[in-house]
Short mmCIF file of C-alpha atoms and ligand atoms in Angstrom, two decimals:
data_model
loop_
_atom_site.label_atom_id
_atom_site.label_comp_id
_atom_site.label_asym_id
_atom_site.label_seq_id
_atom_site.Cartn_x
_atom_site.Cartn_y
_atom_site.Cartn_z
CA UNK Q 1 -37.84 8.43 -19.31
CA UNK Q 2 -35.90 11.65 -19.51
CA UNK Q 3 -37.39 13.92 -22.20
CA UNK Q 4 -33.93 15.19 -23.06
CA UNK Q 5 -32.91 12.10 -25.12
CA UNK Q 6 -32.84 14.16 -28.35
CA UNK Q 7 -30.40 16.60 -26.74
CA UNK Q 8 -26.67 16.04 -27.20
CA UNK Q 9 -24.82 14.79 -24.10
CA UNK Q 10 -23.23 18.25 -23.87
CA UNK Q 11 -26.66 19.96 -23.68
CA UNK Q 12 -27.98 17.27 -21.26
CA UNK Q 13 -25.33 18.24 -18.66
CA UNK Q 14 -25.77 21.94 -19.40
CA UNK Q 15 -29.55 21.63 -19.13
CA UNK Q 16 -29.18 20.05 -15.68
CA UNK Q 17 -26.81 22.79 -14.49
CA UNK Q 18 -29.38 25.35 -15.68
CA UNK Q 19 -32.16 23.40 -13.97
CA UNK Q 20 -30.25 23.41 -10.66
CA UNK Q 21 -29.75 27.18 -10.88
CA UNK Q 22 -33.44 27.78 -11.62
CA UNK Q 23 -34.74 25.39 -8.95
CA UNK Q 24 -32.34 26.62 -6.25
CA UNK Q 25 -32.26 30.42 -6.69
CA UNK Q 26 -29.58 32.36 -4.83
CA UNK Q 27 -27.71 29.26 -3.65
CA UNK Q 28 -24.40 30.15 -5.30
CA UNK Q 29 -22.26 27.64 -3.38
CA UNK Q 30 -24.59 24.78 -4.34
CA UNK Q 31 -24.52 25.86 -7.99
CA UNK Q 32 -20.70 26.00 -7.82
CA UNK Q 33 -20.38 22.49 -6.38
CA UNK Q 34 -22.80 21.01 -8.95
CA UNK Q 35 -21.15 22.79 -11.87
CA UNK Q 36 -17.69 21.45 -10.96
CA UNK Q 37 -18.83 17.82 -10.83
CA UNK Q 38 -21.09 17.96 -13.88
CA UNK Q 39 -18.52 19.75 -16.05
CA UNK Q 40 -16.07 16.96 -15.18
CA UNK Q 41 -18.38 14.09 -16.03
CA UNK Q 42 -19.45 15.26 -19.51
CA UNK Q 43 -17.19 12.68 -21.27
CA UNK Q 44 -18.69 9.92 -19.10
CA UNK Q 45 -22.30 10.89 -19.73
CA UNK Q 46 -21.45 10.73 -23.44
CA UNK Q 47 -20.06 7.21 -23.06
CA UNK Q 48 -23.05 5.85 -21.10
CA UNK Q 49 -26.37 7.16 -22.53
CA UNK Q 50 -28.24 5.02 -20.00
CA UNK Q 51 -27.47 7.65 -17.38
CA UNK Q 52 -29.49 10.20 -19.33
CA UNK Q 53 -32.21 7.68 -20.18
CA UNK Q 54 -32.68 7.00 -16.45
CA UNK Q 55 -32.59 10.64 -15.39
CA UNK Q 56 -29.51 10.08 -13.26
CA UNK Q 57 -28.40 13.73 -13.23
CA UNK Q 58 -31.89 15.03 -12.47
CA UNK Q 59 -31.98 12.71 -9.45
CA UNK Q 60 -28.33 13.20 -8.45
CA UNK Q 61 -28.75 16.97 -8.13
CA UNK Q 62 -31.99 16.84 -6.13
CA UNK Q 63 -31.57 15.96 -2.41
CA UNK Q 64 -33.55 12.87 -1.35
CA UNK Q 65 -34.78 14.77 1.74
CA UNK Q 66 -34.37 18.31 3.12
CA UNK Q 67 -35.27 18.84 6.76
CA UNK Q 68 -35.53 22.38 8.15
CA UNK Q 69 -36.63 23.06 11.71
CA UNK Q 70 -36.88 25.67 14.46
CA UNK Q 71 -34.33 25.57 17.28
CA UNK Q 72 -35.41 27.68 20.31
CA UNK Q 73 -32.98 28.04 23.23
CA UNK Q 74 -32.46 30.22 26.34
CA UNK Q 75 -29.22 32.08 27.07
CA UNK Q 76 -27.56 32.51 30.48
CA UNK Q 77 -29.47 35.76 31.06
CA UNK Q 78 -32.82 34.01 30.49
CA UNK Q 79 -33.42 35.52 27.05
CA UNK Q 80 -35.03 33.35 24.35
CA UNK Q 81 -33.30 32.86 21.00
CA UNK Q 82 -34.46 31.09 17.84
CA UNK Q 83 -32.10 29.56 15.28
CA UNK Q 84 -32.78 27.47 12.21
CA UNK Q 85 -31.65 23.85 11.97
CA UNK Q 86 -31.01 21.79 8.84
CA UNK Q 87 -30.32 18.26 7.75
CA UNK Q 88 -29.88 17.65 4.02
CA UNK Q 89 -30.02 13.92 3.28
CA UNK Q 90 -28.69 14.09 -0.22
CA UNK Q 91 -28.00 10.56 -1.48
CA UNK Q 92 -28.22 7.07 0.05
CA UNK Q 93 -27.26 4.95 -2.99
CA UNK Q 94 -24.08 3.66 -1.30
CA UNK Q 95 -25.26 3.47 2.31
CA UNK Q 96 -26.87 5.38 5.18
CA UNK Q 97 -26.54 9.16 5.01
CA UNK Q 98 -23.23 10.33 6.51
CA UNK Q 99 -21.91 13.85 7.00
CA UNK Q 100 -21.09 16.61 9.44
CA UNK Q 101 -22.99 19.30 11.26
CA UNK Q 102 -21.86 22.92 10.84
CA UNK Q 103 -22.75 25.61 13.43
CA UNK Q 104 -21.85 28.98 11.88
CA UNK Q 105 -23.79 32.23 11.30
CA UNK Q 106 -23.23 31.92 7.54
CA UNK Q 107 -25.18 28.63 7.33
CA UNK Q 108 -28.16 28.73 4.91
CA UNK Q 109 -29.66 26.14 2.49
CA UNK Q 110 -27.09 26.92 -0.24
CA UNK Q 111 -24.19 26.08 2.08
CA UNK Q 112 -25.94 22.98 3.43
CA UNK Q 113 -26.70 21.63 -0.04
CA UNK Q 114 -23.19 22.28 -1.41
CA UNK Q 115 -21.71 20.45 1.57
CA UNK Q 116 -24.15 17.53 1.33
CA UNK Q 117 -23.63 17.23 -2.44
CA UNK Q 118 -19.83 17.24 -2.01
CA UNK Q 119 -20.14 14.74 0.85
CA UNK Q 120 -21.95 12.27 -1.45
CA UNK Q 121 -18.94 12.01 -3.77
CA UNK Q 122 -16.31 12.28 -1.03
CA UNK Q 123 -17.92 9.38 0.83
CA UNK Q 124 -18.00 7.35 -2.41
CA UNK Q 125 -14.24 7.78 -2.77
CA UNK Q 126 -13.56 6.37 0.71
CA UNK Q 127 -14.72 2.91 -0.36
CA UNK Q 128 -16.87 2.71 2.76
CA UNK Q 129 -20.65 2.00 2.46
CA UNK Q 130 -21.90 5.49 3.27
CA UNK Q 131 -24.20 7.97 1.52
CA UNK Q 132 -23.99 11.76 1.64
CA UNK Q 133 -25.61 14.29 3.99
CA UNK Q 134 -24.85 17.49 5.87
CA UNK Q 135 -26.64 19.53 8.47
CA UNK Q 136 -26.20 22.29 10.98
CA UNK Q 137 -27.52 25.66 12.00
CA UNK Q 138 -26.95 29.41 11.78
CA UNK Q 139 -26.19 29.27 15.53
CA UNK Q 140 -22.79 30.80 16.36
CA UNK Q 141 -21.08 28.90 19.20
CA UNK Q 142 -18.30 31.51 19.35
CA UNK Q 143 -18.49 33.47 22.62
CA UNK Q 144 -21.25 31.26 24.06
CA UNK Q 145 -20.87 29.55 27.46
CA UNK Q 146 -20.73 25.77 27.69
CA UNK Q 147 -24.21 25.87 29.25
CA UNK Q 148 -25.62 27.88 26.34
CA UNK Q 149 -24.01 25.52 23.79
CA UNK Q 150 -25.42 22.56 25.72
CA UNK Q 151 -28.95 23.99 25.77
CA UNK Q 152 -28.74 24.76 22.05
CA UNK Q 153 -27.49 21.24 21.23
CA UNK Q 154 -30.24 19.68 23.35
CA UNK Q 155 -32.89 21.71 21.55
CA UNK Q 156 -31.33 20.93 18.15
CA UNK Q 157 -31.31 17.17 18.87
CA UNK Q 158 -34.88 17.27 20.24
CA UNK Q 159 -35.91 17.71 16.61
CA UNK Q 160 -33.09 15.95 14.73
CA UNK Q 161 -33.35 12.61 16.61
CA UNK Q 162 -36.45 11.63 14.58
CA UNK Q 163 -34.42 11.60 11.40
CA UNK Q 164 -31.12 9.89 12.37
CA UNK Q 165 -29.84 6.45 13.43
CA UNK Q 166 -26.95 4.05 12.89
CA UNK Q 167 -28.68 2.56 9.82
CA UNK Q 168 -30.30 5.82 8.66
CA UNK Q 169 -28.22 8.98 9.02
CA UNK Q 170 -25.06 9.48 11.05
CA UNK Q 171 -24.00 13.10 11.80
CA UNK Q 172 -20.54 14.21 12.96
CA UNK Q 173 -18.54 17.43 13.36
CA UNK Q 174 -17.63 20.26 11.00
CA UNK Q 175 -17.10 24.02 11.53
CA UNK Q 176 -18.27 24.93 15.04
CA UNK Q 177 -19.09 21.32 15.96
CA UNK Q 178 -16.35 19.51 17.85
CA UNK Q 179 -16.09 17.03 20.70
CA UNK Q 180 -18.02 19.28 23.11
CA UNK Q 181 -21.00 19.64 20.78
CA UNK Q 182 -21.03 15.96 19.77
CA UNK Q 183 -21.10 15.06 23.47
CA UNK Q 184 -24.11 17.26 24.20
CA UNK Q 185 -25.90 16.06 21.04
CA UNK Q 186 -25.34 12.39 21.87
CA UNK Q 187 -26.42 12.84 25.47
CA UNK Q 188 -29.75 14.27 24.37
CA UNK Q 189 -30.19 11.59 21.67
CA UNK Q 190 -29.64 8.85 24.26
CA UNK Q 191 -32.03 10.51 26.74
CA UNK Q 192 -34.85 10.84 24.21
CA UNK Q 193 -34.51 7.41 22.62
CA UNK Q 194 -33.45 5.43 25.71
CA UNK Q 195 -30.91 3.68 23.48
CA UNK Q 196 -27.12 3.84 23.61
CA UNK Q 197 -26.88 3.58 19.80
CA UNK Q 198 -23.18 4.48 19.53
CA UNK Q 199 -23.17 4.35 15.74
CA UNK Q 200 -25.64 7.23 15.41
CA UNK Q 201 -23.03 9.97 15.84
CA UNK Q 202 -19.28 9.92 15.14
CA UNK Q 203 -16.58 12.00 16.77
CA UNK Q 204 -17.67 10.70 20.18
CA UNK Q 205 -15.37 10.71 23.20
CA UNK Q 206 -12.85 7.86 23.29
CA UNK Q 207 -14.29 6.41 26.53
CA UNK Q 208 -17.87 6.17 25.24
CA UNK Q 209 -17.66 4.83 21.70
CA UNK Q 210 -15.36 7.25 19.91
CA UNK Q 211 -12.47 6.09 17.72
CA UNK Q 212 -8.83 6.84 18.24
CA UNK Q 213 -7.42 8.98 15.40
CA UNK Q 214 -10.82 10.54 14.56
CA UNK Q 215 -9.84 13.97 15.93
CA UNK Q 216 -6.59 13.87 13.93
CA UNK Q 217 -8.00 12.11 10.87
CA UNK Q 218 -8.89 14.88 8.44
CA UNK Q 219 -5.56 16.62 8.90
CA UNK Q 220 -3.50 13.43 8.95
CA UNK Q 221 -5.32 12.05 5.93
CA UNK Q 222 -4.77 15.29 4.01
CA UNK Q 223 -1.03 15.08 4.61
CA UNK Q 224 -0.94 11.36 3.74
CA UNK Q 225 -2.65 12.20 0.44
CA UNK Q 226 -0.12 14.94 -0.38
CA UNK Q 227 2.72 12.62 0.65
CA UNK Q 228 1.58 10.28 -2.15
CA UNK Q 229 1.55 13.18 -4.62
CA UNK Q 230 5.08 14.21 -3.60
CA UNK Q 231 6.35 10.62 -3.84
CA UNK Q 232 5.34 10.59 -7.52
CA UNK Q 233 7.75 13.45 -8.19
CA UNK Q 234 10.51 12.17 -5.91
CA UNK Q 235 9.78 14.69 -3.16
CA UNK Q 236 8.94 14.64 0.59
CA UNK Q 237 7.77 17.15 3.23
CA UNK Q 238 11.34 17.42 4.57
CA UNK Q 239 12.35 21.10 4.71
CA UNK Q 240 9.25 22.34 2.90
CA UNK Q 241 7.74 25.71 3.92
CA UNK Q 242 4.03 25.21 4.58
CA UNK Q 243 1.14 27.62 5.17
CA UNK Q 244 -2.20 26.49 6.62
CA UNK Q 245 -5.34 28.62 6.82
CA UNK Q 246 -7.65 28.16 9.80
CA UNK Q 247 -6.60 26.95 13.22
CA UNK Q 248 -9.41 24.54 14.01
CA UNK Q 249 -9.63 20.77 13.94
CA UNK Q 250 -8.45 20.27 10.36
CA UNK Q 251 -5.71 22.92 10.43
CA UNK Q 252 -4.19 21.86 13.75
CA UNK Q 253 -3.78 18.20 12.87
CA UNK Q 254 -2.62 18.98 9.36
CA UNK Q 255 0.13 21.05 11.00
CA UNK Q 256 0.95 18.28 13.47
CA UNK Q 257 1.54 15.70 10.74
CA UNK Q 258 3.45 18.15 8.50
CA UNK Q 259 5.85 18.92 11.37
CA UNK Q 260 6.21 15.21 12.16
CA UNK Q 261 7.25 14.61 8.53
CA UNK Q 262 9.90 17.35 8.60
CA UNK Q 263 7.94 20.26 7.12
CA UNK Q 264 8.02 23.78 8.59
CA UNK Q 265 4.63 25.43 9.20
CA UNK Q 266 5.33 29.17 8.93
CA UNK Q 267 1.80 30.61 8.97
CA UNK Q 268 -1.62 29.78 10.38
CA UNK Q 269 -4.81 31.86 10.69
CA UNK Q 270 -8.30 32.29 12.04
CA UNK Q 271 -11.21 34.45 10.87
CA UNK Q 272 -9.63 37.56 12.45
CA UNK Q 273 -6.11 37.32 11.03
CA UNK Q 274 -2.83 35.54 10.26
CA UNK Q 275 0.21 34.67 12.34
CA UNK Q 276 3.50 34.36 10.45
CA UNK Q 277 6.53 32.88 12.21
CA UNK Q 278 9.47 32.24 9.85
CA UNK Q 279 11.12 30.14 12.61
CA UNK Q 280 8.19 27.74 12.44
CA UNK Q 281 4.85 27.93 14.29
CA UNK Q 282 4.87 26.45 17.81
CA UNK Q 283 1.88 24.12 17.42
CA UNK Q 284 1.52 23.42 21.14
CA UNK Q 285 0.94 27.13 21.64
CA UNK Q 286 -1.74 27.16 18.93
CA UNK Q 287 -3.46 24.11 20.47
CA UNK Q 288 -3.44 25.82 23.88
CA UNK Q 289 -4.93 29.03 22.46
CA UNK Q 290 -7.46 27.63 19.97
CA UNK Q 291 -8.40 24.10 21.06
CA UNK Q 292 -8.15 24.43 24.85
CA UNK Q 293 -8.93 28.10 25.52
CA UNK Q 294 -11.09 28.80 22.40
CA UNK Q 295 -9.11 32.02 22.05
CA UNK Q 296 -7.89 34.12 19.08
CA UNK Q 297 -4.79 33.35 17.03
CA UNK Q 298 -3.40 36.86 17.69
CA UNK Q 299 -2.70 35.67 21.26
CA UNK Q 300 0.19 33.67 19.80
CA UNK Q 301 2.24 36.89 19.81
CA UNK Q 302 2.19 37.03 23.63
CA UNK Q 303 4.45 33.97 23.68
CA UNK Q 304 6.31 34.78 20.46
CA UNK Q 305 6.69 38.56 20.06
CA UNK Q 306 9.10 37.99 17.11
CA UNK Q 307 6.21 36.51 15.11
CA UNK Q 308 4.14 38.80 12.86
CA UNK Q 309 0.35 39.30 12.89
CA UNK Q 310 -1.83 40.62 10.05
CA UNK Q 311 -5.53 41.31 10.71
CA UNK Q 312 -6.58 40.26 7.19
CA UNK Q 313 -7.00 36.47 7.02
CA UNK Q 314 -6.68 36.49 3.23
CA UNK Q 315 -3.12 37.83 3.40
CA UNK Q 316 -1.87 34.39 4.40
CA UNK Q 317 -1.82 33.55 0.69
CA UNK Q 318 0.77 36.26 0.00
CA UNK Q 319 3.37 34.43 2.11
CA UNK Q 320 6.03 32.61 0.07
CA UNK Q 321 5.71 28.85 0.58
CA UNK Q 322 6.17 25.46 -1.08
CA UNK Q 323 2.86 23.90 0.03
CA UNK Q 324 -0.46 25.62 0.83
CA UNK Q 325 -3.28 23.95 2.79
CA UNK Q 326 -6.57 25.94 2.82
CA UNK Q 327 -8.24 24.45 5.95
CA UNK Q 328 -10.72 27.17 6.98
CA UNK Q 329 -13.80 27.54 4.79
CA UNK Q 330 -15.29 27.67 1.28
CA UNK Q 331 -14.03 30.07 -1.41
CA UNK Q 332 -11.17 31.43 0.71
CA UNK Q 333 -8.82 31.31 -2.33
CA UNK Q 334 -9.97 33.20 -5.41
CA UNK Q 335 -8.03 34.38 -8.49
CA UNK Q 336 -6.00 37.07 -6.71
CA UNK Q 337 -4.90 34.72 -3.96
CA UNK Q 338 -4.11 31.97 -6.47
CA UNK Q 339 -1.95 34.30 -8.56
CA UNK Q 340 -0.06 35.40 -5.44
CA UNK Q 341 0.65 31.77 -4.53
CA UNK Q 342 1.79 30.95 -8.08
CA UNK Q 343 4.00 34.03 -8.27
CA UNK Q 344 5.60 32.99 -4.98
CA UNK Q 345 6.42 29.56 -6.40
CA UNK Q 346 3.89 27.32 -4.62
CA UNK Q 347 4.34 23.67 -5.70
CA UNK Q 348 1.33 22.00 -4.09
CA UNK Q 349 -2.13 23.28 -3.07
CA UNK Q 350 -4.22 20.73 -1.14
CA UNK Q 351 -7.78 21.42 0.00
CA UNK Q 352 -8.39 20.57 3.67
CA UNK Q 353 -11.55 22.66 3.81
CA UNK Q 354 -14.61 21.90 1.66
CA UNK Q 355 -14.49 23.84 -1.64
CA UNK Q 356 -11.95 26.43 -0.41
CA UNK Q 357 -10.82 27.31 -3.94
CA UNK Q 358 -13.03 29.00 -6.55
CA UNK Q 359 -13.16 27.48 -10.07
CA UNK Q 360 -11.04 30.40 -11.28
CA UNK Q 361 -8.39 29.70 -8.65
CA UNK Q 362 -8.29 26.00 -9.57
CA UNK Q 363 -7.91 26.93 -13.24
CA UNK Q 364 -5.00 29.23 -12.33
CA UNK Q 365 -3.25 26.44 -10.42
CA UNK Q 366 -3.77 23.87 -13.17
CA UNK Q 367 -2.62 26.26 -15.92
CA UNK Q 368 0.57 26.97 -13.95
CA UNK Q 369 1.35 23.29 -13.28
CA UNK Q 370 0.72 23.55 -9.54
CA UNK Q 371 -0.03 20.11 -8.09
CA UNK Q 372 -3.66 20.43 -6.91
CA UNK Q 373 -5.46 18.08 -4.49
CA UNK Q 374 -9.27 18.50 -4.53
CA UNK Q 375 -11.15 18.46 -1.23
CA UNK Q 376 -13.48 15.53 -1.94
CA UNK Q 377 -10.42 13.31 -2.24
CA UNK Q 378 -7.81 14.99 -0.03
CA UNK Q 379 -9.93 15.74 3.05
CA UNK Q 380 -11.85 12.44 3.02
CA UNK Q 381 -9.80 11.09 5.91
CA UNK Q 382 -12.19 12.54 8.46
CA UNK Q 383 -15.33 10.87 7.19
CA UNK Q 384 -13.39 7.70 6.38
CA UNK Q 385 -12.31 7.49 10.02
CA UNK Q 386 -15.88 8.24 11.07
CA UNK Q 387 -16.83 5.14 9.09
CA UNK Q 388 -14.10 3.22 10.93
CA UNK Q 389 -15.69 4.47 14.18
CA UNK Q 390 -19.04 3.11 13.00
CA UNK Q 391 -17.41 -0.25 12.23
CA UNK Q 392 -15.86 -0.45 15.69
CA UNK Q 393 -19.20 0.50 17.26
CA UNK Q 394 -21.01 -2.25 15.34
CA UNK Q 395 -18.40 -4.78 16.48
CA UNK Q 396 -18.33 -3.49 20.08
CA UNK Q 397 -14.58 -3.08 19.61
CA UNK Q 398 -11.98 -0.33 20.06
CA UNK Q 399 -8.93 -0.52 17.82
CA UNK Q 400 -5.47 0.84 18.68
CA UNK Q 401 -4.24 4.20 17.43
CA UNK Q 402 -1.68 2.45 15.22
CA UNK Q 403 -4.32 0.16 13.67
CA UNK Q 404 -6.72 3.01 12.86
CA UNK Q 405 -3.90 5.21 11.57
CA UNK Q 406 -2.71 2.41 9.26
CA UNK Q 407 -6.26 1.93 7.91
CA UNK Q 408 -6.57 5.70 7.39
CA UNK Q 409 -3.25 5.84 5.55
CA UNK Q 410 -4.25 2.91 3.31
CA UNK Q 411 -7.59 4.55 2.50
CA UNK Q 412 -5.87 7.79 1.49
CA UNK Q 413 -3.38 5.87 -0.67
CA UNK Q 414 -6.26 4.01 -2.35
CA UNK Q 415 -8.16 7.25 -3.01
CA UNK Q 416 -5.10 8.84 -4.58
CA UNK Q 417 -4.33 5.78 -6.70
CA UNK Q 418 -7.91 5.37 -7.95
CA UNK Q 419 -8.46 8.99 -8.98
CA UNK Q 420 -5.00 9.23 -10.57
CA UNK Q 421 -5.79 6.09 -12.60
CA UNK Q 422 -9.16 7.46 -13.72
CA UNK Q 423 -7.54 10.70 -14.90
CA UNK Q 424 -4.99 8.71 -16.91
CA UNK Q 425 -7.71 6.48 -18.42
CA UNK Q 426 -9.38 9.58 -19.87
CA UNK Q 427 -6.04 11.07 -21.00
CA UNK Q 428 -6.20 13.78 -18.35
CA UNK Q 429 -3.03 12.74 -16.53
CA UNK Q 430 -2.55 14.61 -13.27
CA UNK Q 431 -6.01 16.24 -13.29
CA UNK Q 432 -7.13 15.00 -9.88
CA UNK Q 433 -10.26 17.18 -9.93
CA UNK Q 434 -11.46 15.28 -13.00
CA UNK Q 435 -10.26 11.95 -11.58
CA UNK Q 436 -12.06 12.44 -8.27
CA UNK Q 437 -15.34 13.63 -9.80
CA UNK Q 438 -15.52 10.87 -12.41
CA UNK Q 439 -14.45 8.05 -10.06
CA UNK Q 440 -17.01 9.09 -7.46
CA UNK Q 441 -19.78 9.81 -9.97
CA UNK Q 442 -19.50 6.40 -11.65
CA UNK Q 443 -19.73 4.62 -8.29
CA UNK Q 444 -22.82 6.55 -7.18
CA UNK Q 445 -24.52 6.53 -10.59
CA UNK Q 446 -24.09 2.76 -11.07
CA UNK Q 447 -25.60 2.11 -7.62
CA UNK Q 448 -28.51 4.40 -8.52
CA UNK Q 449 -29.02 2.47 -11.77
CA UNK Q 450 -29.10 -0.83 -9.85
CA UNK Q 451 -31.68 0.46 -7.37
CA UNK Q 452 -34.25 1.72 -9.85
CA UNK Q 453 -35.90 5.13 -10.20
CA UNK Q 454 -36.16 6.08 -6.49
N1 NDP N 501 -14.12 18.43 10.94
C1 NDP N 501 -14.05 17.53 9.97
O1 NDP N 501 -14.10 16.31 10.21
C2 NDP N 501 -13.89 17.98 8.56
C3 NDP N 501 -13.96 19.33 8.21
N2 NDP N 501 -13.80 19.69 6.90
C4 NDP N 501 -13.84 21.09 6.48
O2 NDP N 501 -12.65 21.75 6.98
C5 NDP N 501 -12.93 23.13 7.20
C6 NDP N 501 -12.60 23.48 8.66
O3 NDP N 501 -13.41 22.70 9.46
P1 NDP N 501 -13.00 22.36 10.99
O4 NDP N 501 -11.53 22.47 11.17
O5 NDP N 501 -13.68 21.11 11.37
O6 NDP N 501 -13.73 23.57 11.75
P2 NDP N 501 -13.31 24.32 13.09
O7 NDP N 501 -14.55 25.02 13.56
O8 NDP N 501 -12.60 23.41 14.01
O9 NDP N 501 -12.25 25.41 12.59
C7 NDP N 501 -12.61 26.27 11.57
C8 NDP N 501 -11.43 27.23 11.39
O10 NDP N 501 -11.65 27.98 10.22
C9 NDP N 501 -11.84 29.35 10.57
N3 NDP N 501 -12.99 29.89 9.84
C10 NDP N 501 -14.26 29.43 9.87
N4 NDP N 501 -15.04 30.18 9.09
C11 NDP N 501 -14.23 31.13 8.56
C12 NDP N 501 -14.45 32.22 7.68
N5 NDP N 501 -15.68 32.44 7.19
N6 NDP N 501 -13.39 32.99 7.36
C13 NDP N 501 -12.16 32.73 7.85
N7 NDP N 501 -11.88 31.71 8.70
C14 NDP N 501 -12.92 30.93 9.04
C15 NDP N 501 -12.12 29.38 12.04
O11 NDP N 501 -11.69 30.63 12.57
P3 NDP N 501 -12.31 31.16 13.95
O12 NDP N 501 -11.58 30.40 15.02
O13 NDP N 501 -12.02 32.63 13.95
O14 NDP N 501 -13.78 30.86 13.91
C16 NDP N 501 -11.29 28.21 12.54
O15 NDP N 501 -9.95 28.56 12.72
C17 NDP N 501 -14.39 23.33 6.81
O16 NDP N 501 -14.47 23.71 5.45
C18 NDP N 501 -14.98 21.94 6.98
O17 NDP N 501 -16.16 21.78 6.20
C19 NDP N 501 -13.54 18.75 5.90
C20 NDP N 501 -13.47 17.43 6.22
C21 NDP N 501 -13.67 16.94 7.55
N1 2IT N 502 -17.20 17.33 8.22
C1 2IT N 502 -16.84 16.29 7.64
C2 2IT N 502 -16.74 14.98 8.39
C3 2IT N 502 -18.04 14.27 8.25
C4 2IT N 502 -18.14 12.97 9.05
O1 2IT N 502 -17.15 12.59 9.72
O2 2IT N 502 -19.20 12.36 8.96
C5 2IT N 502 -16.56 16.33 6.16
O3 2IT N 502 -16.19 15.27 5.58
O4 2IT N 502 -16.69 17.43 5.58
#
């Protein structure tokens, strides 16, 4: 039994936060993700002492399995490269491990563990039977040829295949991992195992086991979630000025749904800079540049010379808007950016990326009555639709776009309703960060209690 029974509930949570920092030195993003959840659940840990008695927090903050491996590959000039691969299987209390793969030079254990920890609670909110995981590599697909990306993916899967499966661990996409990469990864998995186990990876091509709506799902789901928030205050997207950071999978389909609902997307970015078009961004042009040609967002100006370009990505947050969607990466909005948004009258900030706002930025939004949608709830549409892909695979069925989109919309409505209710139950009306963390924690913790000390 936990030896911290004599501690107050407050010190139990604080002792675990301290333990995570000591046991995972230098992993600031992981510490940040743990601190946010554990600070939220203090009232709950006080209500249910059995969580402490069964060491729930000690187990919840320690990944069930951490796999790290070498990924050697050869470039088009015949030179050998070595990258590092990861798969963090964090928690399987609710189902097989489920979470994306990130290929980005900034990937290291701290990023992997923050993402896998967040994924555990996000997946719990979807209502689907899936646990939490994340993986990836410090490989940078940017500027690589298709052949080089293929050879990297084949080498990556030559190790990863031992650890995944439709009933074990199901990877998908994230930064730097899209349809192309999933295709190469699945091809190698199938070749090694001699099994067409469609449910092992999600984000597959539509003709070979993929689900309609999956490519759009994170962005669409994010907008559906915010639509529910706006409904509660008698508002809609009609006529709203919207800024979206990033111009990848999440950003593009967030923009598509915003425009469909009558909003005007006036700025979008990539890691090199920001395009601002007060007339409204031409999304087809962005899709052509970023999704089809894998180009740079600055190329937008060739078609629209009246638009403005700024080579500092962070300046997007200085643009006056009604609704802001950070859809690029973690910690892209800190105190300075949050204050700029508040001073410019932002009404809603909704996290499409994972942990894009620092705790200080979130505090600034909440203190200034900005409606704030936390990532683990608002961007759960992607993984929820991945789970719908798994369901279709297990039934050997392919549902229509309309059917999947309706299921996605209902899931996002349910997530919003459940976390809003939790916040109200604890007299924290409107605090969706608290609502999301407590709702998800209780679901995972109760399953862990049922399954014994494992
Ligand atoms: N894909 C999914 O299903 C889901 C993804 N997410 C999260 O959404 C975010 C975006 O992911 P996704 O759209 O899939 O990834 P993509 O690789 O498709 O796009 C990422 C976008 O963010 C930009 N970006 C990446 N890193 C940085 C950085 N360090 N600084 C500034 N800009 C950066 C990229 O710019 P550039 O083009 O210059 O590289 C690109 O425009 C991530 O936080 C991811 O974890 C959340 C839920 C689901
Ligand atoms: N990258 C994702 C999607 C994961 C998935 O679809 O399994 C996320 O939820 O952060």
